[in-house]
Amino acid sequence: MDIHFEKVNFTYQPNTPFEQRALFDIDLLIKEGSYTALVGHTGSGKSTLLQHLNALVKPTSGSVQIGDRKITPETDNKNLKPIRKKVGIVFQFPEAQLFEETVARDIAFGPKNFGVGEEVALEIAKAALIQVGLDETYLNRSPFELSGGQMRRVAIAGVLAMKPEVLVLDEPTAGLDPQGRKEMMEMFWQLHKEQKITIVLVTHLMDDVANYADFVYVLEKGKIVKSGEPREVFQDLNWLKEKQLGVPTATEFAELLSEKGITMSELPLTAEELADEIVRLSGGIAHDE
Amino acid sequence: MMNKLIFGRYMPGDSFIHRLDPRAKLLASFYFIGIIFLANNWQTYLLLAVFTLFAVSLSKVDMKFFIRGIRPLIWLILFTVALQVLFTSGGEVYWHWGIFNITQFGVLNGIFIFCRFVLIIFMSTLLTLTTPPLELSDAIEYLLRPLKVVRFPVHEISLMLSIALRFVPTLMDETEKIMNAQRARGVDFGEGSLVQKMKAIIPLLIPLFVSSFNRAEDLATAMEARGYQGGEGRTKYRVLHWHNQDTMVMGAFALLTVILVVLRG
């Protein structure tokens, strides 16, 4: 299922003194089965943009094609559920959305809203919980007695339980410890590889973009200022620094090396690429999988 | 959801009204609501209307936002006006049916009530549009100070008020966020039967309460860590200043009252 933005504009509170334009002529394509990253400063419109992905908001002008549905400013608010089932969004700090008495019921809440029977929904909940790395003993506990990291997992399980075709992640690892961060990112990567789920990742962490994404959109002040594969986007370090966007650590280190006279044909993005490059330069044979 | 609401919001600006002392504005608004009941004929209502429009023009805020401020209350106003028109007796009778009748006095009363509502809404919208909430709570604290004599917890109330005001937008954002998150999980807000609508509120309400509890705990800890021990012996960072223009405004209101009393005859 492709998601295609065409000339999307969005204004908050139009026709009031508090009017605020958030998106300007956004053209964007999220291909089925891709791993797309959206990066940009706070307030660049990332979060506004991602609410368009499952029709939580409608564009003020332009259109968003989600699968076979076209969302335009005139689209009716009814009958959007099928879209919401296909496009699951994990919002920033999703633990704030927990409300049920038990973890199991909270995870089953999504599927039940989309018409899955109670029994089946609880089965799905169990599977989703295991998927996010918690065991069955948590099923009957209250979500509010869990730790912050565990709550986050439960909330994410609640979205995964809807079995979305497209998974949108708004800074899913913000506030997690390094271990939890890595586990979570690996889990999303597994989903992407094994179940062919399309992933849209909104993040500030360029290392995650370099490690996982196959396409990047850079947003600034509500406009897309650059797009392409991470390899292209991250080659222009000066541009990134000028825009005060981060640079993957491996790329930054390679840049320092090249300043010292060690020339590389292309700046590496990940630690692995960097290591291979260094081995190659020192005359060894880069390891191959 | 709250997009349409103008009433009760602050619009930054720089005008004569914006620069007034919040105490003057607060007092004046309350006083205005009091003296509006002095008006009882065409001349007095006209005077108040001109006075209000002059104040509105001084604020340099676009008139249409004031008119929009009336919108959420329009049904209440029309309902009250209709009751007045239909049930007041006296004067010439224009129309009569069962217990309903439209009379000269009824129509007159209806128009007056309508004017009264509109003027009160204009004045209070003017107050909130031109005064930042925190200044307003400072003004309330100052004006409540005499109540200390009767052991009224002025500091505590004003602290609660300023914290509440500070967190209104935060809570609104939070509501919006949780609403979106639940909609993404398949909740339909505001659809279906009344029971269904009420059930749909639970996934919004519980997280909101929980996050308020958490926020209150965090805030209390942070306040204590910064040495807050209660109202006694605190100094103030924001100090209100009473200028000549504030006295002038008070004078204008005194003059208005005198003219009103004369005109009502």
XYZ file of C-alpha atoms in Angstrom:
554
model
C 0.000 0.000 0.000
C 1.597 3.233 -1.130
C 1.000 6.563 0.567
C 1.284 9.511 -1.733
C 1.109 13.205 -0.772
C 0.344 15.663 -3.518
C 0.764 19.377 -2.848
C -0.387 18.990 0.733
C -0.837 22.179 2.721
C -2.004 22.333 6.282
C -2.988 25.252 8.496
C -3.909 25.036 12.158
C -6.977 26.993 13.270
C -7.639 28.625 9.919
C -9.451 31.989 9.918
C -8.695 32.834 13.546
C -6.092 35.142 15.079
C -4.269 31.970 16.124
C -3.926 30.709 12.548
C -0.669 28.874 11.964
C 0.563 27.289 8.781
C 2.354 24.006 9.412
C 2.878 22.355 6.022
C 3.716 23.907 2.668
C 3.204 22.045 -0.617
C 4.384 18.683 0.599
C 4.999 16.098 -2.103
C 6.012 12.787 -0.679
C 5.826 9.120 -1.531
C 6.006 6.229 0.865
C 6.407 3.068 -1.156
C 4.981 -0.231 -0.059
C 7.547 -2.223 1.889
C 9.932 0.707 2.339
C 11.575 2.036 5.473
C 11.221 5.789 5.268
C 12.683 8.252 7.745
C 11.432 11.773 8.381
C 13.943 14.071 10.017
C 13.945 17.726 10.924
C 13.982 20.115 13.835
C 11.356 20.320 16.523
C 8.524 22.289 15.042
C 9.438 21.487 11.465
C 6.053 19.873 10.901
C 7.006 16.197 11.227
C 4.282 15.379 13.701
C 1.676 17.282 11.705
C 2.717 15.414 8.613
C 2.439 12.032 10.243
C -1.117 12.709 11.379
C -1.990 12.927 7.683
C -0.762 9.376 7.163
C -3.907 7.843 8.622
C -6.327 10.700 8.092
C -6.347 11.978 11.685
C -6.203 15.370 10.053
C -7.167 16.292 6.531
C -5.055 18.568 4.350
C -6.201 22.181 4.037
C -5.442 21.823 0.350
C -3.948 19.101 -1.799
C -4.547 15.407 -1.394
C -3.209 12.335 0.357
C -3.606 9.010 -1.377
C -3.577 6.183 1.177
C -3.827 2.858 -0.663
C -7.002 3.128 -2.682
C -8.486 5.962 -0.615
C -7.919 9.577 -1.505
C -8.110 12.094 1.333
C -8.892 15.633 0.258
C -10.107 18.648 2.269
C -13.668 17.624 1.387
C -13.351 14.041 2.615
C -16.045 13.004 5.066
C -14.945 12.075 8.577
C -16.918 8.847 8.448
C -15.570 5.558 7.177
C -11.951 6.306 7.938
C -11.590 3.261 10.201
C -10.325 0.962 7.425
C -7.451 3.416 6.867
C -6.652 3.560 10.573
C -6.485 -0.219 10.722
C -3.993 -0.345 7.874
C -1.823 2.510 9.100
C -0.846 2.104 12.749
C 0.744 5.083 14.485
C 2.925 4.857 17.556
C 2.853 8.399 18.900
C 5.564 10.063 20.946
C 5.492 8.754 24.515
C 2.748 6.260 23.658
C 2.582 5.072 27.287
C 0.240 8.018 27.864
C -2.493 6.217 25.937
C -2.838 3.217 28.290
C -6.108 3.077 30.189
C -7.452 -0.455 30.643
C -7.415 -2.485 33.856
C -5.043 -5.109 32.515
C -2.269 -5.141 29.986
C -4.065 -7.828 27.984
C -7.248 -5.807 27.646
C -5.370 -2.683 26.705
C -3.537 -4.419 23.895
C -6.763 -6.103 22.751
C -8.554 -2.738 22.680
C -7.367 -1.844 19.165
C -8.306 -5.144 17.500
C -11.692 -5.130 19.263
C -12.431 -1.667 17.882
C -11.841 -3.065 14.425
C -14.320 -5.858 14.976
C -12.189 -8.758 16.225
C -13.941 -10.999 18.775
C -12.951 -10.904 22.451
C -11.292 -14.355 22.503
C -9.302 -13.815 19.351
C -8.311 -10.306 20.437
C -6.852 -11.655 23.692
C -4.894 -14.263 21.738
C -3.537 -11.506 19.515
C -2.688 -9.463 22.618
C -0.626 -12.330 24.013
C 1.304 -12.697 20.768
C 1.892 -8.948 20.523
C 3.159 -8.793 24.089
C 5.701 -11.510 23.415
C 6.677 -9.727 20.218
C 7.677 -6.594 22.158
C 9.761 -8.624 24.581
C 7.567 -9.050 27.646
C 6.352 -12.436 28.875
C 2.880 -13.768 29.636
C 3.107 -12.967 33.348
C 2.421 -9.339 32.457
C -0.917 -10.070 30.791
C -3.031 -9.695 33.910
C -1.168 -6.845 35.541
C -2.344 -3.267 35.556
C -0.499 -1.167 32.999
C -0.013 1.544 35.617
C 2.172 -0.560 37.889
C 4.764 -1.163 35.174
C 7.979 0.751 34.682
C 8.171 3.466 32.040
C 10.003 1.243 29.571
C 7.561 -1.625 30.041
C 4.594 0.701 29.593
C 6.124 1.853 26.323
C 6.347 -1.765 25.168
C 2.738 -2.440 26.085
C 1.601 0.665 24.211
C 3.552 -0.385 21.133
C 2.106 -3.883 21.409
C -1.329 -2.264 21.375
C -0.577 -0.784 17.968
C 1.109 -3.926 16.608
C -1.952 -5.954 17.655
C -3.978 -4.129 14.996
C -1.714 -5.821 12.437
C -1.096 -2.642 10.441
C 0.377 -2.749 6.936
C 2.132 0.541 7.550
C 3.690 1.306 10.912
C 4.389 4.938 11.722
C 6.810 5.560 14.585
C 7.137 9.016 16.117
C 10.412 8.928 18.071
C 9.688 5.465 19.458
C 12.862 5.318 21.545
C 12.823 8.791 23.118
C 13.574 8.515 26.824
C 14.598 4.850 26.730
C 17.905 3.475 27.969
C 20.481 2.461 25.319
C 19.706 -1.251 25.706
C 15.942 -0.758 25.369
C 16.489 1.581 22.453
C 18.526 -0.996 20.576
C 16.084 -3.826 21.298
C 13.163 -1.768 20.132
C 14.796 -0.641 16.905
C 15.854 -4.235 16.188
C 12.285 -5.395 16.771
C 10.927 -2.909 14.235
C 13.628 -4.011 11.818
C 12.545 -7.639 12.240
C 8.932 -6.702 11.524
C 10.028 -4.813 8.453
C 12.189 -7.667 7.155
C 10.031 -10.652 8.045
C 6.494 -9.378 7.709
C 7.256 -6.809 4.999
C 5.678 -4.040 7.060
C 6.181 -0.559 5.647
C 7.795 1.649 8.269
C 7.811 5.408 8.595
C 10.225 6.579 11.285
C 10.270 10.095 12.684
C 13.479 10.665 14.587
C 16.279 12.977 15.644
C 18.789 10.156 15.765
C 20.744 10.081 12.544
C 22.391 6.790 13.504
C 18.986 5.106 13.352
C 18.347 6.661 9.968
C 21.721 5.476 8.689
C 21.271 1.987 10.119
C 17.749 1.237 9.001
C 16.093 3.633 6.578
C 16.165 3.262 2.828
C 14.764 6.706 2.124
C 14.926 10.031 3.997
C 12.874 13.190 3.846
C 14.330 16.264 5.546
C 11.774 18.789 6.722
C 12.383 22.388 7.624
C 9.720 24.898 8.594
C 6.951 22.858 7.039
C 8.731 22.226 3.752
C 10.646 19.270 2.393
C 14.143 20.619 1.792
C 15.899 17.429 0.822
C 15.032 13.853 0.067
C 16.825 10.774 -1.113
C 18.587 7.673 0.091
C 20.499 8.169 3.363
C 23.742 7.688 1.436
C 23.049 10.722 -0.740
C 21.648 12.896 2.001
C 24.496 12.231 4.437
C 27.279 12.885 1.932
C 26.789 16.616 2.241
C 28.029 17.029 5.803
C 28.386 20.780 5.606
C 24.802 21.189 4.524
C 23.639 19.019 7.424
C 25.734 20.954 9.898
C 24.489 24.228 8.501
C 20.922 23.052 9.050
C 21.963 21.888 12.524
C 20.858 18.366 11.820
C 22.892 15.577 13.263
C 25.327 13.425 11.340
C 25.709 9.670 11.922
C 28.621 9.076 14.296
C 30.449 6.813 11.828
C 30.174 9.427 9.091
C 31.429 12.123 11.398
C 34.424 10.016 12.410
C 35.195 9.226 8.773
C 35.082 12.916 8.043
C 37.669 13.537 10.772
C 39.850 10.798 9.261
C 39.619 12.314 5.808
C 40.659 15.686 7.225
C 43.840 13.938 8.383
C 44.495 12.806 4.838
C 42.890 9.381 4.813
C 40.726 9.580 1.733
C 37.696 7.450 1.230
C 35.753 7.179 -1.990
C 32.514 7.697 -0.125
C 31.715 8.532 3.469
C 30.465 5.450 5.332
C 27.139 5.607 7.217
C 27.379 2.825 9.768
C 30.079 1.557 12.093
C 30.305 -1.623 10.043
C 30.861 0.224 6.789
C 33.438 2.387 8.479
C 35.296 -0.657 9.833
C 35.263 -2.298 6.392
C 36.591 0.854 4.828
C 39.421 1.148 7.352
C 40.365 -2.503 6.906
C 40.381 -2.031 3.141
C 42.524 1.088 3.404
C 45.017 -0.620 5.684
C 45.457 -3.314 3.078
C 43.416 -6.113 4.623
C 40.421 -7.837 3.176
C 37.076 -6.477 4.260
C 34.897 -9.115 5.811
C 32.021 -10.262 3.715
C 28.881 -11.913 4.856
C -11.908 20.796 18.898
C -11.101 24.058 20.681
C -10.312 25.727 17.383
C -13.439 27.827 17.342
C -13.193 29.141 20.877
C -12.095 32.759 21.131
C -13.627 33.612 24.495
C -11.090 33.274 27.292
C -7.965 33.364 25.170
C -5.150 35.879 25.152
C -3.963 37.643 22.025
C -0.607 39.366 22.371
C -0.559 42.928 21.204
C 0.506 46.422 22.067
C -2.312 48.877 22.597
C -3.631 51.222 25.236
C -5.794 48.420 26.639
C -2.947 45.898 26.519
C -0.729 48.186 28.561
C -3.260 48.842 31.312
C -2.682 47.388 34.739
C -4.475 44.036 34.964
C -6.039 45.118 38.265
C -7.597 48.102 36.554
C -8.908 45.943 33.750
C -10.295 43.291 36.061
C -11.968 45.819 38.329
C -13.340 47.730 35.360
C -14.799 44.597 33.761
C -16.563 43.562 36.952
C -17.721 47.090 37.553
C -19.070 47.282 34.011
C -21.119 44.128 34.514
C -22.503 45.762 37.645
C -23.486 49.074 36.088
C -24.973 47.486 33.003
C -28.026 46.776 35.171
C -28.421 50.518 35.666
C -29.362 50.883 32.029
C -33.106 50.893 31.457
C -33.855 52.910 28.322
C -32.629 53.639 24.793
C -30.254 56.437 25.757
C -28.488 54.433 28.456
C -28.022 51.350 26.288
C -26.741 53.504 23.436
C -24.252 55.152 25.800
C -22.980 51.773 27.040
C -22.731 50.434 23.485
C -20.702 53.455 22.349
C -18.488 53.162 25.429
C -17.875 49.450 24.778
C -17.153 49.936 21.080
C -14.714 52.693 21.966
C -12.911 50.367 24.384
C -12.849 47.632 21.735
C -11.381 50.020 19.165
C -8.715 51.069 21.686
C -7.588 47.433 21.943
C -6.783 47.323 18.195
C -8.183 43.789 18.061
C -10.222 42.972 14.981
C -13.961 43.378 15.625
C -14.775 40.042 14.034
C -13.097 38.147 16.874
C -15.466 39.756 19.348
C -18.427 38.815 17.221
C -17.076 35.283 16.991
C -16.826 35.235 20.787
C -20.610 35.487 20.932
C -21.137 32.464 18.728
C -20.850 29.708 21.359
C -23.383 31.546 23.553
C -25.814 32.560 20.828
C -28.387 29.844 21.630
C -28.450 30.751 25.311
C -28.952 34.402 24.385
C -31.700 33.683 21.866
C -33.460 31.366 24.340
C -33.479 34.037 27.058
C -34.596 36.707 24.619
C -37.386 34.459 23.332
C -38.620 33.814 26.885
C -38.644 37.549 27.592
C -40.457 38.362 24.372
C -43.089 35.672 24.757
C -43.914 35.979 28.446
C -43.705 39.706 29.257
C -47.044 41.429 29.437
C -47.866 45.131 29.310
C -48.157 47.819 26.670
C -49.695 47.290 23.273
C -50.438 43.626 22.399
C -49.211 42.684 18.884
C -49.928 38.952 18.885
C -51.614 36.547 21.218
C -51.890 32.727 21.303
C -52.675 30.678 24.407
C -50.232 31.634 27.152
C -47.877 33.246 24.633
C -48.185 36.868 23.676
C -45.923 39.374 22.039
C -46.282 42.796 23.542
C -44.619 46.153 23.259
C -42.839 45.745 26.593
C -41.857 42.201 25.742
C -40.127 43.196 22.514
C -38.413 46.098 24.261
C -37.260 43.850 27.102
C -36.003 41.263 24.624
C -33.896 43.822 22.822
C -32.483 45.143 26.104
C -31.582 41.653 27.313
C -29.895 40.959 24.002
C -27.843 44.163 24.277
C -26.954 43.353 27.864
C -25.614 39.903 26.916
C -23.644 41.201 23.954
C -22.086 44.040 25.949
C -21.087 41.758 28.823
C -19.527 39.249 26.418
C -17.702 42.021 24.542
C -16.267 43.444 27.761
C -15.137 40.102 29.173
C -13.711 39.048 25.799
C -11.846 42.349 25.774
C -10.431 41.545 29.219
C -9.235 38.042 28.322
C -8.015 38.916 24.821
C -5.762 41.686 26.108
C -4.566 40.291 29.447
C -2.172 37.353 29.779
C -3.632 34.739 32.162
C -0.743 35.067 34.595
C -1.253 38.819 34.944
C -4.896 38.119 35.537
C -4.106 35.729 38.366
C -1.687 38.297 39.847
C -4.481 40.832 39.762
C -6.889 38.426 41.447
C -4.338 37.713 44.153
C -3.872 41.416 44.780
C -7.567 42.157 44.870
C -8.284 39.243 47.212
C -5.654 40.405 49.681
C -8.076 42.172 52.038
C -9.733 38.788 52.633
C -6.626 37.697 54.579
C -8.219 39.379 57.565
C -10.891 36.683 57.642
C -8.253 33.941 57.259
C -9.016 33.370 53.585
C -6.010 31.446 52.082
C -5.257 34.081 49.453
C -1.783 32.839 48.562
C -2.865 29.204 48.208
C -5.854 30.094 46.077
C -3.836 32.334 43.803
C -1.080 29.734 43.518
C -3.649 27.133 42.525
C -5.154 29.577 40.088
C -1.879 30.393 38.390
C -0.880 26.725 38.198
C -4.299 25.856 36.800
C -4.074 28.633 34.213
C -0.564 27.592 33.268
C -1.625 24.009 32.662
C -4.790 24.647 30.675
C -2.959 24.714 27.321
C -0.721 21.808 28.355
C -3.749 19.717 29.242
C -5.470 20.726 26.019
C -2.445 19.554 24.036
C -2.382 16.356 26.023
C -6.096 15.778 25.389
C -5.569 16.293 21.690
C -2.635 13.877 21.695
C -4.401 11.117 23.576
C -7.503 11.608 21.450
C -5.431 11.164 18.307
C -3.698 8.117 19.721
C -7.022 6.494 20.575
C -8.542 7.446 17.233
C -5.581 5.734 15.615
C -6.549 2.654 17.628
C -10.047 2.743 16.201
C -12.051 4.841 18.675
C -14.809 6.997 17.165
C -15.320 10.096 19.274
C -18.688 11.748 18.969
C -20.272 9.019 16.902
C -23.021 6.508 17.600
C -25.626 6.570 20.365
C -25.294 8.546 23.582
C -24.102 5.452 25.475
C -21.502 4.714 22.806
C -20.331 8.315 22.881
C -19.911 8.194 26.642
C -18.068 4.884 26.456
C -15.680 6.368 23.907
C -14.705 9.038 26.452
C -13.236 6.499 28.924
C -10.046 5.823 26.902
C -9.521 9.590 26.901
C -10.473 10.402 30.471
C -8.487 7.764 32.339
C -5.134 8.556 30.696
C -5.799 12.259 31.273
C -6.439 11.740 34.984
C -3.448 9.458 35.337
C -1.168 11.952 33.628
C -2.552 14.773 35.783
C -1.752 12.802 38.924
C 1.740 12.110 37.667
C 2.215 15.702 36.659
C 1.013 16.978 40.030
C 3.444 14.692 41.817
C 6.363 15.758 39.622
C 5.492 19.422 39.974
C 5.190 19.208 43.766
C 8.563 17.472 43.992
C 10.181 20.035 41.710
C 8.693 22.892 43.752
C 9.925 21.457 47.023
C 13.355 20.816 45.553
C 13.506 24.506 44.678
C 12.766 25.521 48.219
C 9.064 26.289 48.109
C 7.623 26.134 51.617
C 4.391 28.039 51.341
C 3.256 31.622 51.133
C 4.943 33.194 54.174
C 7.934 35.393 53.514
C 8.014 35.159 49.742
C 8.954 38.034 47.490
C 7.449 38.710 44.098
C 9.205 38.631 40.730
C 6.377 40.145 38.724
C 5.315 43.410 40.296
C 2.222 45.231 39.103
C 2.474 48.961 38.484
C -0.446 51.321 38.694
C -0.039 54.225 36.239
C -1.916 57.432 35.577
C -3.716 55.850 32.662
C -5.210 53.285 35.043
C -6.541 56.031 37.266
C -7.905 57.664 34.108
C -9.803 54.491 33.227
C -11.284 54.392 36.713
C -12.256 58.055 36.270
C -13.921 57.269 32.949
C -15.991 54.583 34.624
C -17.018 56.951 37.427
C -18.078 59.494 34.834
C -19.968 56.798 32.918
C -21.840 55.848 36.090
C -22.846 59.444 36.751
C -24.146 59.941 33.193
C -25.990 56.624 33.384
C -27.736 57.607 36.594
C -28.724 60.957 35.093
C -29.965 59.433 31.818
C -32.034 56.656 33.390
C -34.078 59.395 34.983
